[in-house]
Amino acid sequence: MKRLARHHGVTLEFDGRKVPQATLRLILAGLGQDIDGAPTGPAAPERISVPDDAVCYLPPSLKDAPGWGIFCQLYEIRSDRSWGIGDFADLAELARICGAAGADFLGINPVHALFTATPERASPFSPSSRRFLNPLYIAPDLLGASRPAIKDGDTVDYTAVAHSKLIALRHIFDGFGTDPAFTDFIDEGGEALQLHGLFEALSHAHAQTRAQTHGGGWHDWPAPFQDPKSPEVAEFADENAAEVRFHLWLQWVARSQLHDAQQAAKDAGMRLGLYLDLAVGEALDGSATWSGAAVALPGLTVGAPPDVFSENGQNWQLAAPSPVALRETDFAPLRDVITAQLSDAGALRIDHAMALWQLYLIPEGQSAAQGTHLRYPLPQMLQVLARASRNAEAVVIGEDLGFVPDGFRAAMETAQILSYRIVYFEQSKDGFNSADTYPEMAMACLSTHDLPPLAGWWEGIDIKLREQNGLVSPKASVEHRKHRTWERTHLARALGLTSPDPDSLLDAAHRFIAQTPSLLAGVRLADLVGPARPTNLPGVTDAYPNWRPRSPTRIEDVAEHPTFARITRIMRDARPRPGRGPR
């Protein structure tokens, strides 16, 4: 079995422990291997290498005039016209505001399709399908709907939002009729779109008879409906053709509004426009796994091994694609997902970019400590990614945080995939790295959605939350607090500050990332206008309002917000667009 595991790139030991035999057997069986036989199929790559044609697109102007932009969580945006959640109309308006301020991109969380039948499954990084869009981001008022009386609180009430929007959108759809553009959209979407619409219709039908938190996923459906090719599914599709068509229409409207937002960004002078985010995988019980598009390995989930942020590791409950199936399909599932993101974007961030080389797989129902790494065909996957990037003329950013294998960042640079450099993490025992040490082939920023904005990080709110939620022991938290005190001292020193107040700290931090040689620098909107608390607390599900905090600042007030105005001036003075000096 060890010979089989080595042939297919399965790690036999991890962090000083032997991988359980049961884990090895499960992975090898999923790869179609006879445990007692000789290895079959191509061997997993033994070293990281980049083919000559696997080079992503970079705008020539970035070399001469490095850019900057703003990123946010779309749902957190608040406006007078939106329905309790930021939407694609808000995105277009924010793109105009940021473009006028000199930004070259506007980045947002993944907007993949989630589960409209069970809207409280709100994590954008646990999608039902990465190929399709989340209809809750549709702006119904752009279709003529009036805004209902809906709570406009400090957190998103996804159930209320879904209820209001789907009722209004269904009413609009019932009077829709037909449109040649919609017909073309359906034809172009093909079987994949039809299956997603059918999944959504089935999801709603079964959610009505099951617990709201479970009925949306196909694992809870009656057995005949778990197979998309069953006679029962075919009968349901015939009897509910209008419902299926409604969900196809939602995808068309969502795609149209996202396209308009990208056009607004480009019209505002942005060199890149929208910067979308690709989740590392898809939910175990979502549309992609039900239809087979996820080419998933059975009985395995994707996660992360134990580390300083989570002593027990993390199980992300995402399906793991089979490298064997990817090869057999000429990487069509990967190609389709990437192409879908780049249809209306000038940049794409790949979450956990190391997935191009390896994934940490965990047997379903087991702890993360029972998992191990499986290698993937990196050269071919890079070729698919690079070709899509060049075709769309879109920049690719790889989120390369956590455990990064030796040689991976060098391969990213060769492939012209920008590294993702977070100031909080760019440190050594001697202090924080100076701005001039950041690589050119990178995007520099202060933090990510898994970390608090600068003010909260400075106060150590993340350390407090991890301890309160049992992610780390009290003993470890004591050490983390000691280290945060050290970090505050050394970050202030790196920024040239002695006794920083919140404003001087924020200004100096943004001057710092603007001064790096990195081709892109990212400003987190939450650092400027809120919300102040973390967007997400990894490893926690119900005890913290993950993916729900909303900005206290209306989008109508963003442009004139003093912090927004101050920081954007710092950024555009340091990184003016080509042909423009500081202003």
Coordinates of C-alpha atoms in Angstrom, one line a residue:
M1 CA 0.0 0.0 0.0
K2 CA 2.9 2.4 0.6
R3 CA 4.0 1.9 -2.9
L4 CA 0.6 2.8 -4.2
A5 CA 0.4 5.8 -1.9
R6 CA 3.8 7.1 -3.1
H7 CA 2.9 6.6 -6.7
H8 CA -0.3 8.7 -6.3
G9 CA 1.3 11.4 -4.2
V10 CA -0.3 10.5 -0.8
T11 CA 1.8 11.6 2.1
L12 CA 2.6 8.7 4.5
E13 CA 3.8 10.8 7.4
F14 CA 2.7 14.2 8.6
D15 CA 4.3 16.3 11.3
G16 CA 6.0 13.4 13.0
R17 CA 3.0 11.0 12.9
K18 CA 2.1 8.2 10.6
V19 CA -1.0 8.5 8.6
P20 CA -3.7 6.0 9.6
Q21 CA -4.0 3.0 7.3
A22 CA -7.7 3.6 7.0
T23 CA -7.1 7.0 5.6
L24 CA -4.7 5.7 3.0
R25 CA -7.1 2.9 2.0
L26 CA -10.0 5.4 1.6
I27 CA -8.0 7.8 -0.6
L28 CA -6.5 5.0 -2.8
A29 CA -9.9 3.4 -3.2
G30 CA -11.3 6.8 -4.3
L31 CA -8.5 6.9 -6.9
G32 CA -9.7 3.6 -8.3
Q33 CA -6.7 1.6 -7.0
D34 CA -6.7 -2.1 -6.1
I35 CA -5.1 -2.0 -2.6
D36 CA -3.4 -5.4 -3.3
G37 CA -2.4 -4.6 -6.9
A38 CA 0.3 -2.6 -8.7
P39 CA -0.1 1.1 -9.3
T40 CA -2.1 2.2 -12.3
G41 CA -2.4 5.5 -14.1
P42 CA 0.1 8.4 -14.2
A43 CA 2.2 9.0 -11.2
A44 CA 1.7 12.2 -9.2
P45 CA 4.3 14.8 -9.8
E46 CA 7.3 14.4 -7.5
R47 CA 8.5 18.0 -7.7
I48 CA 6.9 21.4 -8.4
S49 CA 7.4 22.5 -12.0
V50 CA 5.8 25.0 -14.4
P51 CA 5.4 24.3 -18.1
D52 CA 6.6 27.0 -20.5
D53 CA 3.1 27.9 -21.6
A54 CA 1.6 28.1 -18.1
V55 CA 2.0 31.9 -17.7
C56 CA -0.9 34.0 -16.6
Y57 CA -1.7 37.5 -17.9
L58 CA -0.3 40.7 -16.4
P59 CA -1.2 44.1 -17.8
P60 CA 2.0 45.7 -19.1
S61 CA 1.2 49.0 -17.3
L62 CA 1.5 47.4 -13.8
K63 CA 5.2 47.1 -14.2
D64 CA 5.6 50.8 -14.7
A65 CA 2.7 52.0 -12.5
P66 CA 1.8 49.5 -9.7
G67 CA -1.9 49.6 -8.9
W68 CA -4.0 49.5 -5.8
G69 CA -7.6 48.7 -5.0
I70 CA -10.2 48.1 -2.4
F71 CA -11.7 44.8 -1.2
C72 CA -14.8 44.1 0.9
Q73 CA -17.5 41.6 1.6
L74 CA -20.3 42.3 -0.7
Y75 CA -23.0 41.3 1.8
E76 CA -21.7 43.8 4.3
I77 CA -22.5 46.8 2.2
R78 CA -25.4 49.0 3.4
S79 CA -27.5 51.3 1.2
D80 CA -30.8 53.1 1.3
R81 CA -32.1 51.0 -1.6
S82 CA -30.8 47.5 -0.9
W83 CA -32.8 44.7 0.8
G84 CA -30.9 44.0 4.0
I85 CA -27.8 42.8 2.2
G86 CA -25.3 44.3 -0.3
D87 CA -26.2 43.5 -3.9
F88 CA -24.9 43.8 -7.4
A89 CA -26.3 47.3 -7.7
D90 CA -24.4 48.3 -4.6
L91 CA -21.3 46.7 -6.2
A92 CA -21.7 48.8 -9.3
E93 CA -22.1 52.0 -7.2
L94 CA -19.1 51.2 -5.0
A95 CA -17.1 50.5 -8.1
R96 CA -17.9 54.0 -9.3
I97 CA -16.9 55.5 -5.9
C98 CA -13.6 53.6 -5.7
G99 CA -12.8 54.2 -9.4
A100 CA -13.3 57.9 -8.8
A101 CA -10.9 57.7 -5.8
G102 CA -8.2 56.2 -8.0
A103 CA -8.6 52.5 -7.3
D104 CA -7.7 50.0 -10.1
F105 CA -9.8 47.1 -8.7
L106 CA -12.7 46.3 -6.4
G107 CA -12.4 42.9 -4.7
I108 CA -15.2 41.0 -3.2
N109 CA -15.9 37.7 -1.5
P110 CA -16.9 34.7 -3.6
V111 CA -20.3 35.2 -5.1
H112 CA -20.8 31.5 -5.9
A113 CA -24.2 29.8 -5.7
L114 CA -25.1 28.8 -2.2
F115 CA -28.3 27.2 -1.1
T116 CA -31.3 29.5 -1.6
A117 CA -33.6 27.0 0.1
T118 CA -31.5 27.0 3.2
P119 CA -30.1 30.6 3.2
E120 CA -28.5 30.4 6.7
R121 CA -25.8 28.3 5.1
A122 CA -24.1 31.6 4.4
S123 CA -20.4 30.9 4.0
P124 CA -19.3 32.1 0.6
F125 CA -16.5 29.6 0.9
S126 CA -18.8 26.6 1.2
P127 CA -20.7 26.9 -2.1
S128 CA -23.2 24.6 -3.7
S129 CA -21.5 25.3 -7.0
R130 CA -18.6 27.6 -7.9
R131 CA -19.7 27.7 -11.5
F132 CA -23.0 29.6 -10.8
L133 CA -23.9 32.7 -8.9
N134 CA -25.8 33.5 -5.6
P135 CA -29.2 35.0 -6.5
L136 CA -29.4 36.7 -3.2
Y137 CA -27.1 39.4 -4.6
I138 CA -29.7 40.3 -7.3
A139 CA -31.0 43.8 -6.9
P140 CA -34.8 43.3 -7.4
D141 CA -35.4 47.1 -7.6
L142 CA -33.5 47.1 -10.9
L143 CA -36.3 44.9 -12.2
G144 CA -39.0 47.1 -10.9
A145 CA -39.7 45.6 -7.5
S146 CA -40.4 47.9 -4.5
R147 CA -38.3 47.5 -1.4
P148 CA -40.4 45.8 1.3
A149 CA -40.3 46.6 5.0
I150 CA -37.2 44.6 6.0
K151 CA -35.0 44.8 9.1
D152 CA -31.8 46.7 8.3
G153 CA -29.7 45.5 11.3
D154 CA -26.1 45.1 12.1
T155 CA -26.0 41.6 10.7
V156 CA -27.5 40.0 7.6
D157 CA -30.7 38.1 8.3
Y158 CA -30.3 35.6 5.4
T159 CA -33.6 33.9 6.0
A160 CA -35.5 37.3 5.8
V161 CA -33.5 38.4 2.8
A162 CA -34.1 35.2 0.9
H163 CA -37.8 35.2 1.7
S164 CA -38.3 38.8 0.5
K165 CA -36.2 38.5 -2.6
L166 CA -37.4 35.2 -3.8
I167 CA -41.1 36.2 -3.5
A168 CA -40.4 39.4 -5.3
L169 CA -38.3 37.8 -8.0
R170 CA -40.8 35.0 -8.5
H171 CA -43.5 37.6 -9.1
I172 CA -41.4 39.3 -11.7
F173 CA -40.5 36.0 -13.3
D174 CA -44.2 35.0 -13.6
G175 CA -44.8 38.1 -15.7
F176 CA -41.6 37.8 -17.6
G177 CA -42.5 35.8 -20.8
T178 CA -39.4 35.4 -22.9
D179 CA -36.3 37.2 -24.1
P180 CA -33.8 36.0 -26.9
A181 CA -30.9 36.8 -24.5
F182 CA -32.4 34.5 -21.9
T183 CA -32.8 31.8 -24.5
D184 CA -29.2 32.2 -25.6
F185 CA -28.1 32.1 -21.9
I186 CA -29.9 28.8 -21.5
D187 CA -28.4 27.3 -24.6
E188 CA -24.9 28.4 -23.7
G189 CA -25.3 27.0 -20.2
G190 CA -26.1 23.6 -21.5
E191 CA -26.6 20.6 -19.3
A192 CA -24.6 22.0 -16.4
L193 CA -27.0 25.0 -16.1
Q194 CA -30.1 22.8 -16.4
L195 CA -28.8 20.4 -13.7
H196 CA -28.1 23.4 -11.4
G197 CA -31.6 24.8 -11.9
L198 CA -33.1 21.3 -11.3
F199 CA -31.0 20.9 -8.1
E200 CA -32.3 24.2 -6.8
A201 CA -35.9 23.3 -7.6
L202 CA -35.5 19.9 -5.8
S203 CA -33.7 21.7 -2.9
H204 CA -36.7 23.9 -2.3
A205 CA -39.2 21.1 -2.7
H206 CA -37.4 19.0 -0.1
A207 CA -36.6 21.9 2.3
Q208 CA -40.3 22.4 2.7
T209 CA -40.6 19.0 4.4
R210 CA -37.3 18.9 6.3
A211 CA -35.5 20.9 8.9
Q212 CA -34.6 24.2 7.3
T213 CA -30.9 23.8 8.0
H214 CA -30.6 20.4 6.3
G215 CA -33.2 20.0 3.5
G216 CA -31.3 22.1 1.0
G217 CA -28.5 19.5 0.5
W218 CA -29.1 16.3 -1.5
H219 CA -27.7 14.0 1.2
D220 CA -31.0 14.5 3.1
W221 CA -33.3 13.8 0.1
P222 CA -35.1 10.5 -0.5
A223 CA -32.7 8.0 -2.2
P224 CA -34.3 8.2 -5.7
F225 CA -33.7 11.9 -5.8
Q226 CA -30.0 11.6 -4.9
D227 CA -29.3 10.4 -8.5
P228 CA -29.8 13.1 -11.1
K229 CA -30.4 10.3 -13.7
S230 CA -33.1 8.5 -11.9
P231 CA -36.7 8.3 -13.3
E232 CA -38.0 10.1 -10.3
V233 CA -35.8 13.1 -11.0
A234 CA -36.8 13.1 -14.6
E235 CA -40.5 13.0 -13.6
F236 CA -40.0 15.9 -11.1
A237 CA -38.3 17.9 -13.9
D238 CA -41.2 17.5 -16.2
E239 CA -43.8 18.3 -13.5
N240 CA -41.9 21.3 -12.3
A241 CA -40.5 22.8 -15.5
A242 CA -41.6 26.3 -14.5
E243 CA -39.8 26.1 -11.2
V244 CA -36.6 24.9 -12.9
R245 CA -36.9 27.7 -15.4
F246 CA -37.3 30.2 -12.6
H247 CA -33.9 29.2 -11.2
L248 CA -32.3 29.4 -14.7
W249 CA -33.8 32.9 -14.9
L250 CA -32.3 33.8 -11.6
Q251 CA -28.8 32.8 -12.9
W252 CA -29.4 34.9 -16.0
V253 CA -30.4 38.0 -14.0
A254 CA -27.5 37.6 -11.6
R255 CA -25.0 37.2 -14.4
S256 CA -26.4 40.3 -16.2
Q257 CA -26.2 42.4 -13.0
L258 CA -22.6 41.2 -12.3
H259 CA -21.7 42.0 -15.9
D260 CA -23.1 45.6 -15.4
A261 CA -21.1 46.0 -12.2
Q262 CA -17.9 45.1 -14.1
Q263 CA -18.7 47.5 -16.8
A264 CA -19.3 50.2 -14.2
A265 CA -15.9 49.5 -12.7
K266 CA -14.2 49.8 -16.1
D267 CA -16.1 52.9 -17.0
A268 CA -14.9 54.4 -13.7
G269 CA -11.3 54.2 -14.9
M270 CA -10.2 51.0 -13.1
R271 CA -7.5 49.1 -15.0
L272 CA -8.7 45.7 -13.7
G273 CA -12.3 46.3 -12.5
L274 CA -13.8 43.6 -10.4
Y275 CA -11.6 41.2 -8.5
L276 CA -13.5 38.0 -7.8
D277 CA -12.6 35.2 -5.3
L278 CA -12.6 31.5 -6.0
A279 CA -13.4 29.2 -3.1
V280 CA -11.2 26.1 -2.7
G281 CA -14.0 23.6 -3.1
E282 CA -17.7 22.9 -3.0
A283 CA -20.1 21.6 -0.3
L284 CA -20.4 17.9 0.0
D285 CA -24.2 18.0 -0.6
G286 CA -24.5 20.8 -3.1
S287 CA -25.3 21.2 -6.8
A288 CA -21.8 20.4 -8.0
T289 CA -21.5 17.1 -6.2
W290 CA -25.0 16.0 -7.0
S291 CA -24.6 16.7 -10.7
G292 CA -21.1 15.1 -10.8
A293 CA -19.4 18.4 -11.8
A294 CA -17.2 18.4 -8.7
V295 CA -15.7 15.0 -9.7
A296 CA -15.4 14.4 -5.9
L297 CA -13.5 11.7 -4.1
P298 CA -16.1 9.7 -2.0
G299 CA -15.9 9.8 1.8
L300 CA -13.3 12.6 2.0
T301 CA -13.4 16.2 2.9
V302 CA -10.9 19.1 2.5
G303 CA -9.4 20.8 5.5
A304 CA -6.2 22.0 7.2
P305 CA -3.9 20.3 9.7
P306 CA -3.5 21.5 13.3
D307 CA -1.7 24.9 13.5
V308 CA -1.4 27.9 15.8
F309 CA -4.8 29.2 14.9
S310 CA -6.6 25.9 15.5
E311 CA -4.9 23.3 17.6
N312 CA -7.2 20.6 16.4
G313 CA -7.0 21.5 12.7
Q314 CA -9.9 22.5 10.5
N315 CA -12.4 20.4 8.5
W316 CA -13.9 22.7 5.9
Q317 CA -16.5 20.1 4.8
L318 CA -15.7 20.6 1.2
A319 CA -15.6 17.9 -1.5
A320 CA -12.1 17.0 -2.8
P321 CA -11.8 16.6 -6.6
S322 CA -10.3 13.4 -7.9
P323 CA -7.0 14.0 -9.8
V324 CA -7.8 10.9 -11.7
A325 CA -11.2 12.2 -12.8
L326 CA -9.7 15.6 -13.6
R327 CA -7.2 14.0 -16.0
E328 CA -9.9 11.8 -17.6
T329 CA -12.1 14.8 -18.3
D330 CA -9.1 16.8 -19.7
F331 CA -9.6 19.2 -16.7
A332 CA -13.0 20.4 -17.9
P333 CA -14.4 20.9 -14.4
L334 CA -11.5 23.2 -13.5
R335 CA -11.7 25.0 -16.8
D336 CA -15.4 25.6 -16.5
V337 CA -15.1 27.0 -13.0
I338 CA -12.2 29.3 -13.8
T339 CA -13.9 30.5 -17.0
A340 CA -17.1 31.3 -15.1
Q341 CA -15.2 33.5 -12.7
L342 CA -13.4 35.4 -15.4
S343 CA -16.5 36.1 -17.5
D344 CA -17.0 39.4 -15.6
A345 CA -13.7 40.1 -13.8
G346 CA -10.3 41.6 -14.4
A347 CA -8.7 39.7 -11.5
L348 CA -9.2 36.5 -9.7
R349 CA -8.0 35.5 -6.2
I350 CA -7.6 31.8 -5.7
D351 CA -8.3 30.8 -2.1
H352 CA -5.7 28.3 -0.8
A353 CA -3.7 28.4 -4.0
M354 CA -1.7 25.4 -2.7
A355 CA -4.6 23.3 -3.8
L356 CA -3.1 23.4 -7.3
W357 CA -0.3 21.2 -5.8
Q358 CA -1.9 19.4 -2.9
L359 CA -4.9 19.2 -0.6
Y360 CA -5.2 18.1 3.0
L361 CA -7.9 15.3 2.9
I362 CA -9.8 14.1 6.0
P363 CA -12.1 11.0 6.2
E364 CA -15.7 12.1 6.7
G365 CA -16.6 12.0 10.3
Q366 CA -13.0 12.0 11.5
S367 CA -10.8 14.7 13.1
A368 CA -8.4 16.7 11.1
A369 CA -5.6 14.8 12.8
Q370 CA -6.6 11.7 10.8
G371 CA -5.9 13.4 7.4
T372 CA -3.0 13.7 5.0
H373 CA -2.0 15.5 1.8
L374 CA -2.8 14.3 -1.7
R375 CA -0.9 15.8 -4.6
Y376 CA -2.5 17.1 -7.8
P377 CA -1.3 17.4 -11.4
L378 CA 0.1 20.9 -10.9
P379 CA 1.6 21.4 -14.4
Q380 CA -1.7 20.7 -16.3
M381 CA -3.8 22.7 -13.8
L382 CA -1.5 25.7 -14.2
Q383 CA -1.9 25.4 -18.0
V384 CA -5.7 25.5 -17.7
L385 CA -5.5 28.5 -15.3
A386 CA -3.0 30.4 -17.4
R387 CA -4.9 29.9 -20.6
A388 CA -8.1 31.2 -19.1
S389 CA -6.2 34.1 -17.6
R390 CA -4.7 35.1 -21.0
N391 CA -8.0 34.6 -22.8
A392 CA -9.8 36.9 -20.4
E393 CA -6.8 39.2 -19.8
A394 CA -7.3 38.8 -16.1
V395 CA -4.7 38.9 -13.3
V396 CA -4.5 35.9 -11.0
I397 CA -3.6 36.2 -7.3
G398 CA -2.9 33.1 -5.3
E399 CA -3.7 33.0 -1.6
D400 CA -0.5 31.4 -0.3
L401 CA -0.9 31.6 3.4
G402 CA -0.5 28.8 6.0
F403 CA 1.7 25.8 5.1
V404 CA 3.3 26.6 1.8
P405 CA 5.4 23.8 0.3
D406 CA 9.0 24.5 -0.6
G407 CA 9.2 25.8 -4.2
F408 CA 5.5 26.7 -4.5
R409 CA 6.0 30.5 -4.3
A410 CA 8.8 30.3 -6.9
A411 CA 6.4 28.3 -9.2
M412 CA 3.7 31.0 -8.7
E413 CA 6.2 33.7 -9.7
T414 CA 7.2 31.7 -12.8
A415 CA 3.5 31.4 -13.7
Q416 CA 2.9 35.1 -13.1
I417 CA 0.5 34.4 -10.3
L418 CA 0.8 37.1 -7.7
S419 CA 1.6 36.1 -4.1
Y420 CA -0.8 37.3 -1.4
R421 CA 1.3 39.1 1.3
I422 CA -0.3 40.0 4.6
V423 CA 1.5 42.5 6.7
Y424 CA 0.4 40.8 9.9
F425 CA 2.3 37.6 8.8
E426 CA 5.4 39.2 7.2
Q427 CA 7.6 39.0 10.2
S428 CA 10.6 37.2 11.7
K429 CA 12.1 36.9 15.1
D430 CA 13.8 40.3 14.5
G431 CA 10.5 42.2 13.7
F432 CA 8.3 43.0 10.7
N433 CA 9.7 42.8 7.2
S434 CA 10.5 46.2 5.7
A435 CA 8.4 47.4 2.8
D436 CA 11.2 47.1 0.3
T437 CA 11.6 43.4 1.0
Y438 CA 8.1 42.5 -0.3
P439 CA 8.2 40.8 -3.7
E440 CA 7.2 42.6 -6.9
M441 CA 5.0 39.7 -8.0
A442 CA 2.6 40.1 -5.1
M443 CA -0.4 41.9 -3.7
A444 CA 0.4 43.5 -0.4
C445 CA -2.4 44.2 2.1
L446 CA -2.9 44.4 5.9
S447 CA -5.3 41.5 6.5
T448 CA -7.9 39.1 5.2
H449 CA -11.5 38.1 5.9
D450 CA -10.2 35.6 8.5
L451 CA -8.5 38.3 10.5
P452 CA -9.9 41.4 12.2
P453 CA -9.4 44.9 10.8
L454 CA -6.3 46.7 12.0
A455 CA -7.9 48.3 15.1
G456 CA -9.3 45.0 16.3
W457 CA -6.0 43.2 15.6
W458 CA -4.1 45.9 17.6
E459 CA -6.4 45.2 20.5
G460 CA -6.1 41.4 20.2
I461 CA -9.8 40.7 19.6
D462 CA -8.9 37.7 17.4
I463 CA -6.9 36.1 20.3
K464 CA -9.9 36.7 22.7
L465 CA -12.4 35.2 20.2
R466 CA -10.3 32.1 19.5
E467 CA -10.0 31.4 23.3
Q468 CA -13.6 32.1 24.0
N469 CA -14.7 29.6 21.3
G470 CA -12.3 26.8 22.3
L471 CA -10.1 27.0 19.3
V472 CA -7.0 27.3 21.4
S473 CA -6.2 26.6 25.0
P474 CA -6.0 29.3 27.7
K475 CA -2.3 28.5 28.0
A476 CA -1.7 29.1 24.3
S477 CA -3.7 32.4 24.5
V478 CA -1.4 33.7 27.2
E479 CA 1.5 33.1 24.8
H480 CA -0.4 34.7 21.9
R481 CA -1.1 37.8 23.9
K482 CA 2.6 38.1 24.8
H483 CA 3.4 37.8 21.2
R484 CA 0.8 40.4 20.2
T485 CA 2.4 42.9 22.6
W486 CA 5.7 42.2 20.8
E487 CA 4.0 42.6 17.4
R488 CA 2.5 46.0 18.3
T489 CA 5.9 47.3 19.3
H490 CA 7.7 46.0 16.2
L491 CA 4.9 46.9 13.8
A492 CA 5.0 50.5 15.1
R493 CA 8.7 50.5 14.6
A494 CA 8.4 49.2 11.0
L495 CA 5.9 51.9 10.3
G496 CA 8.1 54.6 11.8
L497 CA 5.8 55.4 14.7
T498 CA 6.5 55.8 18.4
S499 CA 3.1 56.4 20.1
P500 CA 0.5 55.6 17.5
D501 CA -3.1 56.7 17.8
P502 CA -5.7 54.9 15.6
D503 CA -5.5 57.4 12.8
S504 CA -1.8 57.7 12.6
L505 CA -1.5 53.8 12.8
L506 CA -4.0 53.4 9.9
D507 CA -2.3 56.1 7.8
A508 CA 1.2 54.7 8.3
A509 CA 0.1 51.1 7.6
H510 CA -1.4 52.1 4.3
R511 CA 1.6 54.2 3.3
F512 CA 3.7 51.1 4.1
I513 CA 1.8 48.8 1.7
A514 CA 1.7 51.5 -0.9
Q515 CA 5.5 51.8 -0.7
T516 CA 6.2 48.1 -1.3
P517 CA 7.4 47.1 -4.8
S518 CA 4.4 44.7 -5.1
L519 CA 2.4 45.2 -8.3
L520 CA -0.8 45.5 -6.4
A521 CA -1.8 46.8 -3.0
G522 CA -5.2 46.1 -1.4
V523 CA -7.1 48.3 1.1
R524 CA -9.8 46.6 3.2
L525 CA -12.9 48.7 3.2
A526 CA -13.7 47.6 6.7
D527 CA -10.5 49.3 7.9
L528 CA -12.0 52.6 6.6
V529 CA -15.7 52.5 7.2
G530 CA -16.4 49.3 9.2
P531 CA -17.6 46.9 10.3
A532 CA -15.0 46.7 13.1
R533 CA -15.4 43.1 14.1
P534 CA -14.0 40.1 12.2
T535 CA -16.0 38.9 9.2
N536 CA -15.2 35.2 10.0
L537 CA -13.9 33.2 12.9
P538 CA -12.4 30.0 11.2
G539 CA -13.3 26.8 13.0
V540 CA -16.6 28.2 14.5
T541 CA -20.0 27.7 13.0
D542 CA -22.9 28.9 15.2
A543 CA -21.2 30.6 18.1
Y544 CA -20.1 33.6 16.1
P545 CA -22.0 35.4 13.3
N546 CA -19.7 34.4 10.5
W547 CA -20.4 36.1 7.2
R548 CA -23.0 38.4 8.7
P549 CA -21.5 41.6 10.1
R550 CA -22.6 44.7 8.1
S551 CA -21.0 48.0 7.6
P552 CA -22.4 50.8 9.8
T553 CA -21.7 53.2 6.9
R554 CA -24.2 53.7 4.1
I555 CA -22.7 53.5 0.6
E556 CA -24.2 56.9 0.0
D557 CA -21.8 58.3 2.7
V558 CA -18.6 56.3 1.7
A559 CA -17.1 58.8 -0.7
E560 CA -17.3 61.6 1.9
H561 CA -16.3 59.5 4.9
P562 CA -13.2 61.2 6.3
T563 CA -11.2 58.0 6.7
F564 CA -12.1 56.7 3.2
A565 CA -11.1 60.1 1.7
R566 CA -7.8 60.2 3.7
I567 CA -6.6 56.7 3.0
T568 CA -7.6 56.7 -0.7
R569 CA -5.7 59.9 -1.1
I570 CA -2.6 58.3 0.4
M571 CA -2.9 55.4 -2.0
R572 CA -3.5 57.3 -5.2
D573 CA -0.7 59.8 -4.4
A574 CA 1.7 56.8 -3.9
R575 CA 0.3 54.7 -6.8
P576 CA -1.1 57.0 -9.4
R577 CA -2.6 55.5 -12.6
P578 CA -0.4 55.7 -15.7
G579 CA -0.3 59.2 -17.1
R580 CA -1.4 60.8 -13.9
G581 CA 0.7 62.2 -11.1
P582 CA -0.3 62.5 -7.4
R583 CA -3.4 64.5 -6.7

